[in-house]
CSV table of C-alpha atoms in Angstrom, one decimal:
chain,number,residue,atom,x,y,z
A,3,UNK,CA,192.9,-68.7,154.5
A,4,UNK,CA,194.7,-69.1,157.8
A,5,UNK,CA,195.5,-72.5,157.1
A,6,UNK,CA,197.3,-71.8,153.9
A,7,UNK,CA,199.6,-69.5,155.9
A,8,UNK,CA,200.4,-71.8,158.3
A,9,UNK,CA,201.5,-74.7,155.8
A,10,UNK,CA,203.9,-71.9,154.1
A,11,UNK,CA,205.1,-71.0,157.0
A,12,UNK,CA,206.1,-74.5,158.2
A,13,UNK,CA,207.2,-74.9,154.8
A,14,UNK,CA,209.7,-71.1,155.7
A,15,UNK,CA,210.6,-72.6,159.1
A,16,UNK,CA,211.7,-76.0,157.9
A,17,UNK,CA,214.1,-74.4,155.5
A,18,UNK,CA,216.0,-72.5,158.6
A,19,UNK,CA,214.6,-68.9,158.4
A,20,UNK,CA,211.2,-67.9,161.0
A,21,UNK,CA,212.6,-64.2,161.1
A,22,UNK,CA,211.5,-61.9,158.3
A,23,UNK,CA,209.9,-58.7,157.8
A,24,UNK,CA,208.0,-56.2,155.8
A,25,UNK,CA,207.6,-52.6,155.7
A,26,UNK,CA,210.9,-51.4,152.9
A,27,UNK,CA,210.1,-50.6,149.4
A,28,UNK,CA,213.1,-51.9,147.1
A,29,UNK,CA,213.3,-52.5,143.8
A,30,UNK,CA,212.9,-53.8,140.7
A,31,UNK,CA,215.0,-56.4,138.8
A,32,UNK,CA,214.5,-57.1,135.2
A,33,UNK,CA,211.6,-58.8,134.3
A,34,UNK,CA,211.8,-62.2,134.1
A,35,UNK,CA,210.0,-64.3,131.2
A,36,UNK,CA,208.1,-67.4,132.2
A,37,UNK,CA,208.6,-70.3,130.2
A,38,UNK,CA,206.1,-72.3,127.9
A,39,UNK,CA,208.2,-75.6,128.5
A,40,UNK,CA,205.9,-78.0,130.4
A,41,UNK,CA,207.6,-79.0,133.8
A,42,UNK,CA,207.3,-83.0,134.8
A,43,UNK,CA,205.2,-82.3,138.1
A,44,UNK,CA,202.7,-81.1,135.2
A,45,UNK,CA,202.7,-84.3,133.1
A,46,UNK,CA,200.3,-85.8,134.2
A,47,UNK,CA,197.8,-83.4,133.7
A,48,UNK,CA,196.3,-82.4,130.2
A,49,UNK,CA,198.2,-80.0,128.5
A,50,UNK,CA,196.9,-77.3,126.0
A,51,UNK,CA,199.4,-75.7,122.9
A,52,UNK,CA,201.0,-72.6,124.6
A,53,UNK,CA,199.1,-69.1,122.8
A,54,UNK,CA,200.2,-66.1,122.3
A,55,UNK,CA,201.2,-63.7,125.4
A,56,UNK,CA,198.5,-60.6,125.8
A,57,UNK,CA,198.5,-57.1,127.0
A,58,UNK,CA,199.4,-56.4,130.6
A,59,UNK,CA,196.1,-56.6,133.4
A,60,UNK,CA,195.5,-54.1,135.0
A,61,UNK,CA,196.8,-54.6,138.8
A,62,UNK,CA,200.4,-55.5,136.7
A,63,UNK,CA,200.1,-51.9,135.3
A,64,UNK,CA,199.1,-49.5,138.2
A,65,UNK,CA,201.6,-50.9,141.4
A,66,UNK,CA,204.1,-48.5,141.6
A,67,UNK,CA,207.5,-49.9,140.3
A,68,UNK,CA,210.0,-50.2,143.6
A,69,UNK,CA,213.5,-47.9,143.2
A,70,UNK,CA,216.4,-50.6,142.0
A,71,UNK,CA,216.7,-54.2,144.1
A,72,UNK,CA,219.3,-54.0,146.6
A,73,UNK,CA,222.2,-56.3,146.6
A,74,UNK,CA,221.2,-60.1,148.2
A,75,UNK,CA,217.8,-59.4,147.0
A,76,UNK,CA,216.6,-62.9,146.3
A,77,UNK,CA,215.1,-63.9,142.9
A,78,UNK,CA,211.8,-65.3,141.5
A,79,UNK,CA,211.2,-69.0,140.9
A,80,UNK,CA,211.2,-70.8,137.4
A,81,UNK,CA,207.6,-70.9,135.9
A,82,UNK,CA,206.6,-73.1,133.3
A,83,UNK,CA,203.1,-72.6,131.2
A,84,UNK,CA,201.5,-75.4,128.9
A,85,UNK,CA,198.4,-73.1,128.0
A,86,UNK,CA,196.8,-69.8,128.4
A,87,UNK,CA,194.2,-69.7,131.1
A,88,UNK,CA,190.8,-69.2,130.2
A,89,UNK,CA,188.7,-66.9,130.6
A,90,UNK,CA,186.2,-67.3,133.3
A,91,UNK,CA,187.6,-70.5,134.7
A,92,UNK,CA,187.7,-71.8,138.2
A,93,UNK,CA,191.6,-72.6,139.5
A,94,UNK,CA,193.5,-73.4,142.3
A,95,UNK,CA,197.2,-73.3,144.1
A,96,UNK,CA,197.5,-76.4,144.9
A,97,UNK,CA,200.7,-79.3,145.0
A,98,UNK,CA,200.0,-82.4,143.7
A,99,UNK,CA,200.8,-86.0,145.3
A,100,UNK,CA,204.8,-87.1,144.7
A,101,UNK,CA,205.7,-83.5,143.5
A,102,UNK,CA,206.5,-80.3,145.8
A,103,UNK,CA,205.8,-78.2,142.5
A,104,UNK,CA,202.9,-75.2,143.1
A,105,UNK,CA,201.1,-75.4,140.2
A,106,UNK,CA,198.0,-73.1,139.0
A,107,UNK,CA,195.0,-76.3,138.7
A,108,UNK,CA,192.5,-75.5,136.2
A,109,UNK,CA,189.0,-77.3,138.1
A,110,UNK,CA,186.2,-76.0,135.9
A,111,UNK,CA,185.3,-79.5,134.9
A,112,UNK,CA,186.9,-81.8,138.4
A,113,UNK,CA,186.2,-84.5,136.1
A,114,UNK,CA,189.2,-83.4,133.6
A,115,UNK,CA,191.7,-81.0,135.6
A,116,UNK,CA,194.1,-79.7,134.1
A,117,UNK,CA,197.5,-78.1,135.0
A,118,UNK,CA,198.0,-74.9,133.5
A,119,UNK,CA,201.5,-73.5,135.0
A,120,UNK,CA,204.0,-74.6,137.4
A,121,UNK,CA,206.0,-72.7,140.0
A,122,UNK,CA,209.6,-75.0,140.7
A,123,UNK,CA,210.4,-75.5,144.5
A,124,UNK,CA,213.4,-76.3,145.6
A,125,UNK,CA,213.3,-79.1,147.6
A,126,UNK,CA,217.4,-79.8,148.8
A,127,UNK,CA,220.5,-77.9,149.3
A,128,UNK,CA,218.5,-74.4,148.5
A,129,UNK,CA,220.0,-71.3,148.3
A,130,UNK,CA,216.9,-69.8,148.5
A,131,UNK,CA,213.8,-70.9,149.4
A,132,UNK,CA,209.8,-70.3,147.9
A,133,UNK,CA,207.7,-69.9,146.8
A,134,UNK,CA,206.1,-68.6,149.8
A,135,UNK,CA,202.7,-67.8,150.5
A,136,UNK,CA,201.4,-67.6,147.0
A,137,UNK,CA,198.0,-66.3,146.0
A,138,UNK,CA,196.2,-65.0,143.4
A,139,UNK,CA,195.9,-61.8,143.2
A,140,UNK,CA,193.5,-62.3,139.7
A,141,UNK,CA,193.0,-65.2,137.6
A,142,UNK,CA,195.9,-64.7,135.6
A,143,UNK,CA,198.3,-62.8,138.0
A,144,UNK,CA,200.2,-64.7,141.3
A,145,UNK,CA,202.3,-62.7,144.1
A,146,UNK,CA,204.4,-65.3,146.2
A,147,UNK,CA,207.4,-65.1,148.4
A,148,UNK,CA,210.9,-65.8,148.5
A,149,UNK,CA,212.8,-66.0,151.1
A,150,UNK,CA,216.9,-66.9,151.4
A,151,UNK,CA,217.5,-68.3,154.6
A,152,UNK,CA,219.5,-64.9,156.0
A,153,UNK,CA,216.3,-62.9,156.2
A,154,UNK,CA,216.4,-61.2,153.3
A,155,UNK,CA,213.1,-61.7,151.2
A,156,UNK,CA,211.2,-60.2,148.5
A,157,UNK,CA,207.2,-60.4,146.8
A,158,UNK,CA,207.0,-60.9,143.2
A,159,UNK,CA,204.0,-60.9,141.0
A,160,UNK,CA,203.8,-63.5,137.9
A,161,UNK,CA,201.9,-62.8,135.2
A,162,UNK,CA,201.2,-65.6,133.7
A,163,UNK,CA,199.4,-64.0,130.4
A,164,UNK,CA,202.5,-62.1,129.4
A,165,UNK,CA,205.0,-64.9,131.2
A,166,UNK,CA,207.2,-61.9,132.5
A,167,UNK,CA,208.0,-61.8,136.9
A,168,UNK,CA,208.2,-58.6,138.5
A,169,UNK,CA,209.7,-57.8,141.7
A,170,UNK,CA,206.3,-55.7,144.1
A,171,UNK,CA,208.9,-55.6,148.0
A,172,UNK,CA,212.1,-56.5,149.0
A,173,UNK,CA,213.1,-56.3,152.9
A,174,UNK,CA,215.8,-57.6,155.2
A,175,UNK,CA,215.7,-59.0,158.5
A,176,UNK,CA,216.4,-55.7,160.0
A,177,UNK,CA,212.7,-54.8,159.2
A,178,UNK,CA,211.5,-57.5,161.2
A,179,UNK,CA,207.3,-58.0,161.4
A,180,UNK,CA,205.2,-60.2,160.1
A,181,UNK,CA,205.8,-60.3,156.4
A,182,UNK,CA,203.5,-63.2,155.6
A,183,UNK,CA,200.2,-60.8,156.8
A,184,UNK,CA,199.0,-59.9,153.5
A,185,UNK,CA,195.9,-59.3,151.3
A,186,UNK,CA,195.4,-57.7,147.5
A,187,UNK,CA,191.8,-56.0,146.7
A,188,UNK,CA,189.4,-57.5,144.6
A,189,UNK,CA,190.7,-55.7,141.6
A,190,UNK,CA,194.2,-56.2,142.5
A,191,UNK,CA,195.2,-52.7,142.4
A,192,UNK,CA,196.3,-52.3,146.5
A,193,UNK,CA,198.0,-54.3,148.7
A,194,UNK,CA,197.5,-54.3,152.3
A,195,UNK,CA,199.8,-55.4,154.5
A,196,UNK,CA,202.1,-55.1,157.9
A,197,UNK,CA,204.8,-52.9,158.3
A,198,UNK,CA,206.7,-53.3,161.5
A,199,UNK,CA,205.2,-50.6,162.8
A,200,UNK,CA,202.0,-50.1,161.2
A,201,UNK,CA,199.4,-51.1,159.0
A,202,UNK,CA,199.6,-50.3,155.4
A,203,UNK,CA,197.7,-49.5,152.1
A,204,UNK,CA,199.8,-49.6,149.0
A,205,UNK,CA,198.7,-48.7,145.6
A,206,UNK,CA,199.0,-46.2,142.4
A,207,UNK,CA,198.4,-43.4,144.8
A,208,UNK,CA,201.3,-44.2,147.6
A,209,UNK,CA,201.9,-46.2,150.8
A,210,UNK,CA,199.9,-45.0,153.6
A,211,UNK,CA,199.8,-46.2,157.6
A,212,UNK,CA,195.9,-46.9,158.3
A,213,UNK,CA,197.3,-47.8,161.9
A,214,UNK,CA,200.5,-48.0,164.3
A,215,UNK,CA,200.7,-51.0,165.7
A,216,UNK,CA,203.5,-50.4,168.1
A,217,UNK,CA,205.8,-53.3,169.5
A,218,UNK,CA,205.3,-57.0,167.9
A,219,UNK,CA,205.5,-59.9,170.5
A,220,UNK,CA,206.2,-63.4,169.2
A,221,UNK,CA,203.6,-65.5,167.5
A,222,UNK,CA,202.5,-68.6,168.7
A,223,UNK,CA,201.8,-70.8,165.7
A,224,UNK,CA,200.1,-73.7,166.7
A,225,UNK,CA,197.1,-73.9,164.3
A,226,UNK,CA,194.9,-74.0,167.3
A,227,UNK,CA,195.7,-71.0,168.9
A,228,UNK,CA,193.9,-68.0,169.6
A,229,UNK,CA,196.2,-65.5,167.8
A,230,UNK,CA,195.7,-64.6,164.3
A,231,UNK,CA,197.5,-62.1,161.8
A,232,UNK,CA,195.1,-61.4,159.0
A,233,UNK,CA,194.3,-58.4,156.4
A,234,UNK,CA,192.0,-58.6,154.0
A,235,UNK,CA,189.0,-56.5,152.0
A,236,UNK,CA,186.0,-56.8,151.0
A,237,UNK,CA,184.4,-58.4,148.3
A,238,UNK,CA,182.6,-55.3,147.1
A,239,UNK,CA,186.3,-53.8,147.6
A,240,UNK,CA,184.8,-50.6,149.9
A,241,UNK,CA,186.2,-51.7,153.3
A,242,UNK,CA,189.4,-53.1,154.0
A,243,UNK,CA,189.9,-55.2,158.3
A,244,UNK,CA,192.6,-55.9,160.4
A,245,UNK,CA,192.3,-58.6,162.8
A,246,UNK,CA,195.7,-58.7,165.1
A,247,UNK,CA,194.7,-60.8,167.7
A,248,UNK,CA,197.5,-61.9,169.7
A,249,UNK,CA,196.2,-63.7,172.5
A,250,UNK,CA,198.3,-66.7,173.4
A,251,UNK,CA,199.5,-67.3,177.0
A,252,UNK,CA,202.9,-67.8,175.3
A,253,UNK,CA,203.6,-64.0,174.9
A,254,UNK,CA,205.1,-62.8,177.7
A,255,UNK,CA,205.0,-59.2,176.5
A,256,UNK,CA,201.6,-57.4,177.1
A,257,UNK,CA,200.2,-56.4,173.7
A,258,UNK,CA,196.8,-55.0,173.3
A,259,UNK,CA,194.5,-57.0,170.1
A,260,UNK,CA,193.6,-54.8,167.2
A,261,UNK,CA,190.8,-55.4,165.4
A,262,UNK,CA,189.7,-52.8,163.0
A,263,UNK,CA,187.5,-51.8,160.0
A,264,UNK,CA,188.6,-49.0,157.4
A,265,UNK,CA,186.9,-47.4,155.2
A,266,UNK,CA,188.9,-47.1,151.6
A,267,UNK,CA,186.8,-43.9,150.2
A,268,UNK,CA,188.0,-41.7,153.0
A,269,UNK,CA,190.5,-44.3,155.4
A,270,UNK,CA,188.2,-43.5,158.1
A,271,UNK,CA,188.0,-46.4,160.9
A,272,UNK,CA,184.5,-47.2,160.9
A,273,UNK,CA,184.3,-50.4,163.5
A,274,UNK,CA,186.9,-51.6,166.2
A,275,UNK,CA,187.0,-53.9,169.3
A,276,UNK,CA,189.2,-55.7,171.3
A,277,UNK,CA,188.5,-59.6,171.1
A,278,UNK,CA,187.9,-60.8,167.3
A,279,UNK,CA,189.5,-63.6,166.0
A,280,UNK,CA,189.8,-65.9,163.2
A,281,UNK,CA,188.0,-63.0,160.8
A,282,UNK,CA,186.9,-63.4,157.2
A,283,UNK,CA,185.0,-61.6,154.7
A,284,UNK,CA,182.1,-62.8,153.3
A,285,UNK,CA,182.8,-63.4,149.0
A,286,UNK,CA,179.8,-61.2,148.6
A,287,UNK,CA,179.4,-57.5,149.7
A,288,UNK,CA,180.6,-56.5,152.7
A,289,UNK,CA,180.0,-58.6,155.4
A,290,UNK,CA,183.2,-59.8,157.7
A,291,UNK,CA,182.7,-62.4,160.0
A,292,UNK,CA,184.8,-63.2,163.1
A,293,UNK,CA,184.7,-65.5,166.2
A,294,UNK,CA,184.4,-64.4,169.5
A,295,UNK,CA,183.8,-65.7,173.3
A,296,UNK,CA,179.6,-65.7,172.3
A,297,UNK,CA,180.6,-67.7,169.0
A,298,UNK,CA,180.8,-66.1,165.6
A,299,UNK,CA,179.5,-62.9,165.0
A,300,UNK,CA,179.3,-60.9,161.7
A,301,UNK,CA,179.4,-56.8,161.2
A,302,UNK,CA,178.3,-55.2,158.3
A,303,UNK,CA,178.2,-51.2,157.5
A,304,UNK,CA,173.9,-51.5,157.6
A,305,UNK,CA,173.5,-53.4,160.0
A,306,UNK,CA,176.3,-53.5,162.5
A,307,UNK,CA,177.0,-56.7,164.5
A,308,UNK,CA,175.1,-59.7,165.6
A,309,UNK,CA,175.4,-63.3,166.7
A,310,UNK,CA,175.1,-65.3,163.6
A,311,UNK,CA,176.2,-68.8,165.3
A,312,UNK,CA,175.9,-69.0,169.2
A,313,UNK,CA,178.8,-70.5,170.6
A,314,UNK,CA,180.9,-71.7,167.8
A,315,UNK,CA,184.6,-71.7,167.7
A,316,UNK,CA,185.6,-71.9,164.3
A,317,UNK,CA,189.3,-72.2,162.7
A,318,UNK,CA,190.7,-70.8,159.3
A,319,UNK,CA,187.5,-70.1,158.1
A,320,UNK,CA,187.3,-69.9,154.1
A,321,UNK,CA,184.4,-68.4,152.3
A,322,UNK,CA,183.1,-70.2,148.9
A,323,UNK,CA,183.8,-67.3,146.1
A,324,UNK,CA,179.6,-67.2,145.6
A,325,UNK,CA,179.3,-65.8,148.9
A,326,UNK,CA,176.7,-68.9,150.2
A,327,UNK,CA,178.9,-70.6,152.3
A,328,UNK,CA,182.4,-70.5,154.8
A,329,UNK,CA,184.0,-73.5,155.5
A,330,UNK,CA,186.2,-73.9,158.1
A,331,UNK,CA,187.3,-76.2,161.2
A,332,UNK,CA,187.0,-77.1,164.8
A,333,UNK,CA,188.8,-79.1,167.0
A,334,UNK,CA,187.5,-82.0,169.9
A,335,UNK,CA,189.1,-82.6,173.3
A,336,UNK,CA,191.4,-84.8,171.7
A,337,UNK,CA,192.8,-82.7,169.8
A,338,UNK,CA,190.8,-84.0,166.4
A,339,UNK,CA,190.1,-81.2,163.6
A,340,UNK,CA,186.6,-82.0,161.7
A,341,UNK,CA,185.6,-79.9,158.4
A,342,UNK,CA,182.1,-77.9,158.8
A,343,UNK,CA,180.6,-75.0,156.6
A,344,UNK,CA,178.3,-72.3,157.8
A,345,UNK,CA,175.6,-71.9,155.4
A,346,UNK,CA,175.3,-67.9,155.5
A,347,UNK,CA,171.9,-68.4,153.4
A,348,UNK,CA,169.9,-69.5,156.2
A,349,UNK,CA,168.5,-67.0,159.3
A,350,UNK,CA,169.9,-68.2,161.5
A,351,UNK,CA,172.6,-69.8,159.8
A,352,UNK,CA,173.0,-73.2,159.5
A,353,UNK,CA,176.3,-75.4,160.6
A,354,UNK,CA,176.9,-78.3,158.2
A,355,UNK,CA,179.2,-80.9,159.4
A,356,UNK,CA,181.3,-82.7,156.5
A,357,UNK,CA,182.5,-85.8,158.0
A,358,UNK,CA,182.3,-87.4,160.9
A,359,UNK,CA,186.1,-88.7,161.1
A,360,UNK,CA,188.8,-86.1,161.4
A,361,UNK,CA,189.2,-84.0,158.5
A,362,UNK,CA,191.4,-80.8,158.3
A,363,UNK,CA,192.4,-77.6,156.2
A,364,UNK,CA,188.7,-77.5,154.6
A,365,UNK,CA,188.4,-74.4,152.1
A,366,UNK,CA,186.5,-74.3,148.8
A,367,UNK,CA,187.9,-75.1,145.6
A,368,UNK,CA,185.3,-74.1,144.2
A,369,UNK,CA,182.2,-72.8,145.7
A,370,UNK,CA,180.4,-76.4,145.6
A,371,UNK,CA,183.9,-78.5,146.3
A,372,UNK,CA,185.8,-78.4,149.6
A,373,UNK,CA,188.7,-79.8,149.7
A,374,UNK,CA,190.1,-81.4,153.0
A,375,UNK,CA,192.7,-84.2,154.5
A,376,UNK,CA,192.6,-87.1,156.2
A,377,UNK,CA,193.6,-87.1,159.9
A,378,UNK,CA,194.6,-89.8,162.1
A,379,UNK,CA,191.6,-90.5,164.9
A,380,UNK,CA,193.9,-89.7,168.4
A,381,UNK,CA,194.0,-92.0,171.0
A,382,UNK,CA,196.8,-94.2,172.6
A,383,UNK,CA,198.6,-95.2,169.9
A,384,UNK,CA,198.1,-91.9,167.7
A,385,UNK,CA,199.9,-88.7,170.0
A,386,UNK,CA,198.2,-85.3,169.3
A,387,UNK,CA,200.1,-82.9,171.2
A,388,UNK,CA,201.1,-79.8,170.7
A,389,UNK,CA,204.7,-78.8,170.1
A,390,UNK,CA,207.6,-76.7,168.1
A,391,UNK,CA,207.7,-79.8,165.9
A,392,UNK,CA,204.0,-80.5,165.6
A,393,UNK,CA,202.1,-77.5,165.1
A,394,UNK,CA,199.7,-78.9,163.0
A,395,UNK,CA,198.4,-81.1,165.8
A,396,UNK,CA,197.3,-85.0,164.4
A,397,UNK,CA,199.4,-86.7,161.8
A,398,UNK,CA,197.9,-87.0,158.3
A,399,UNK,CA,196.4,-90.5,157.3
A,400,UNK,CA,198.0,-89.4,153.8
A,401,UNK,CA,194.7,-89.0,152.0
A,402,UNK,CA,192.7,-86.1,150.9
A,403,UNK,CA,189.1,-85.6,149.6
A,404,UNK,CA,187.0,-83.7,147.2
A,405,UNK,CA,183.7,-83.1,148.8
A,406,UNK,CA,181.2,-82.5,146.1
A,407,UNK,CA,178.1,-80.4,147.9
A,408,UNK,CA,175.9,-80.5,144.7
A,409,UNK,CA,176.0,-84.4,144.4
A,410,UNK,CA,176.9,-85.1,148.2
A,411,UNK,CA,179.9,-87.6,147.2
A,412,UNK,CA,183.2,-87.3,148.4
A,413,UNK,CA,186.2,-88.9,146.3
A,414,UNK,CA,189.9,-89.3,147.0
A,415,UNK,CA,192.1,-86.6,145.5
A,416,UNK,CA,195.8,-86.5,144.4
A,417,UNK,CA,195.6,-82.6,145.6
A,418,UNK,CA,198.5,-83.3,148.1
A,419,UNK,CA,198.1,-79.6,149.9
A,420,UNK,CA,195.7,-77.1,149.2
A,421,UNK,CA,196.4,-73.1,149.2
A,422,UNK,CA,194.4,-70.7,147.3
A,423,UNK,CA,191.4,-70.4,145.0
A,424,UNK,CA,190.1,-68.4,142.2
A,425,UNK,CA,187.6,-66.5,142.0
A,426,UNK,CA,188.0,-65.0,145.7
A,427,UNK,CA,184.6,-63.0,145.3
A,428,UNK,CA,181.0,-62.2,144.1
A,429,UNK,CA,181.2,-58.2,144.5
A,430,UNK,CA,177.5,-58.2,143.2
């Protein structure tokens, strides 16, 4: 879900702010209710008779509440709900074309999707800004961002059965790290994340350090880059990885790569090296997959690690929740991105190419639909460097796609921008 990050962080740096932090517990605010009103960026969409709110879930229950918010804390966003969400149904983070709302896309049936909530972003003269790297943290529950341009920032977690907002971390820019490198377990009961100094397990039970991490050396965001900040467990929630790979020629301060595997029974390390990148876990078991100069390679607790595709170099690879597939992108000579999928079903696996003109930001909507966007073919009239203003690499053609593996077709979408899916897993 590297890509994701990337777009909200764009989306942070735009607004003023590229400093922020993680690592101090503050508090909590009042709850805030989540309204029923529909918002306009959901209009268009199919809308359902609001139903009544229901008991807390689980993960809302068992996070520890943070001591009172301190002063400058920023607040949540306005939500608005049409409908319940189903149970069982597929859904998405996604903005749609002409709006800069995040809304919660219900894509069960493609054919019919419906909006089912709407998180308001401000868009001009903001006093604060978010929300900011949103995901789902279960099919009913969504942690995001916000940020207010001073470095002051805080998590929150919307429920959006009970329609109430409640305030997970608040930090300042004194706590400077890199606040953005998050992941919640499968049953959204722990957090990992990055302190400035370490890297941390938060849950019911307390916040512990799995690993220091010492001194933090600037980030080189351009999406083709070999350094990568990511947490994340896996899907049969027993083993939790860290992949800190900060290998750009840009940092001029020496900092070794981390790349670890923990064990959540005991918080032993069971796996390390020095030169994974771009990791991901499988959706199924627990099986994390990472590039490396041989291609991509996979690890598992049985098995160990092998070679599973010979000399690829992937980017922001995204597994399909039915743990069959990973989708993800590489980049020409030019500077083009094209979407591909390894199909993990196969010995060896199989690499699928989508399209043969540039596509980027694949990831699975579902776990037969890949969503990507048009890109501009470089050349002498199209520039693709790379710079502080064009980290994304080749300007967008403006369109986006639905690519339908089942079928084979791919159709135009109004899915402006694409950031998170649910379900993330098949623990079976």
């Amino acid at each position: 879900m590297k890509a994701v990050v990337l777009v909200a962080l764009l989306g942070l740096l735009a607004c003023g702010s590229a400093s922020g932090a993680t690592g101090r517990n503050a508090g909590s605010t009042p709850s805030t209710t989540i309204s029923s009103t529909p918002s306009p960026s959901s209009a268009a969409s199919p809308s359902a008779t609001p139903l009544p709110s229901s008991a807390p879930s689980p993960s809302a229950a068992l996070i520890p509440s943070p001591s009172p918010a301190a002063a400058g804390t920023p607040p949540p966003v306005a939500v608005t709900c049409t409908s319940q969400i189903p149970t069982g149904h597929e859904l998405a983070l996604v903005t749609l074309r002409n709006s800069t709302d995040i809304v919660v896309r219900d894509v069960s049936d493609i054919s019919t999707p419906v909006t089912r909530c709407a998180f308001k972003t401000c868009s001009q003269y903001c006093q604060t800004f978010g929300p900011l790297f949103t995901r789902f943290v279960t099919a009913t529950e969504i942690s995001y961002i916000v940020n207010n341009g001073s470095g002051s920032a805080a998590m929150y977690l919307a429920d959006l059965q009970t329609r109430t907002t409640k305030l997970i971390r608040a930090w300042s820019d004194d706590d400077g790290s890199y606040y953005w490198v998050f992941a919640w377990s499968p049953d959204g009961n722990t957090l990992s994340y990055l302190s400035p100094t370490a890297w941390r397990l938060w849950s019911a039970a307390g916040d512990l350090a799995l690993s220091t991490l010492g001194t933090m050396p600037g980030y080189n965001f351009n999406v083709n880059s070999p350094d990568s900040e990511t947490v994340g467990f896996s899907a049969d929630g027993q083993y939790v990885a860290l992949d800190q790979s900060l290998a750009s020629q840009t940092n001029t301060v020496p900092h070794p790569s981390k790349f670890e595997v923990v064990r959540l029974s005991d918080h032993k390390m069971v796996y390390s090296r020095a030169d994974g990148i771009m990791a991901t876990w499988a959706a199924k078991g627990a099986r994390l997959y990472f590039r490396t100069s041989s291609g991509v390679e996979a690890w598992d607790p049985a098995s160990g690690v092998q070679v599973v595709a010979p000399g690829l170099a992937w980017i922001n690879p995204w597994p399909s929740a039915d743990g069959k597939r990973i989708a993800y992108s590489t980049v020409d000579a030019k500077g083009n991105h094209f979407a591909a999928y390894l199909r993990l079903t196969d010995q060896p696996a199989t690499q699928v190419q989508l399209s043969a003109l540039p596509r980027a930001g694949a990831g699975f909507l579902t776990s037969t639909l890949v969503w990507y966007a048009g890109e501009q073919v470089c050349g002498p009239t199209v520039q693709c460097g790379y710079n502080e203003t064009n980290l994304n690499g080749p300007p967008p053609t403006g369109l986006t796609y639905i690519h339908d593996l089942a079928t084979g077709t791919v159709s135009t979408s109004i899915i402006a921008a694409f950031i998170d899916s649910w379900p993330h897993f098949n623990a079976a």
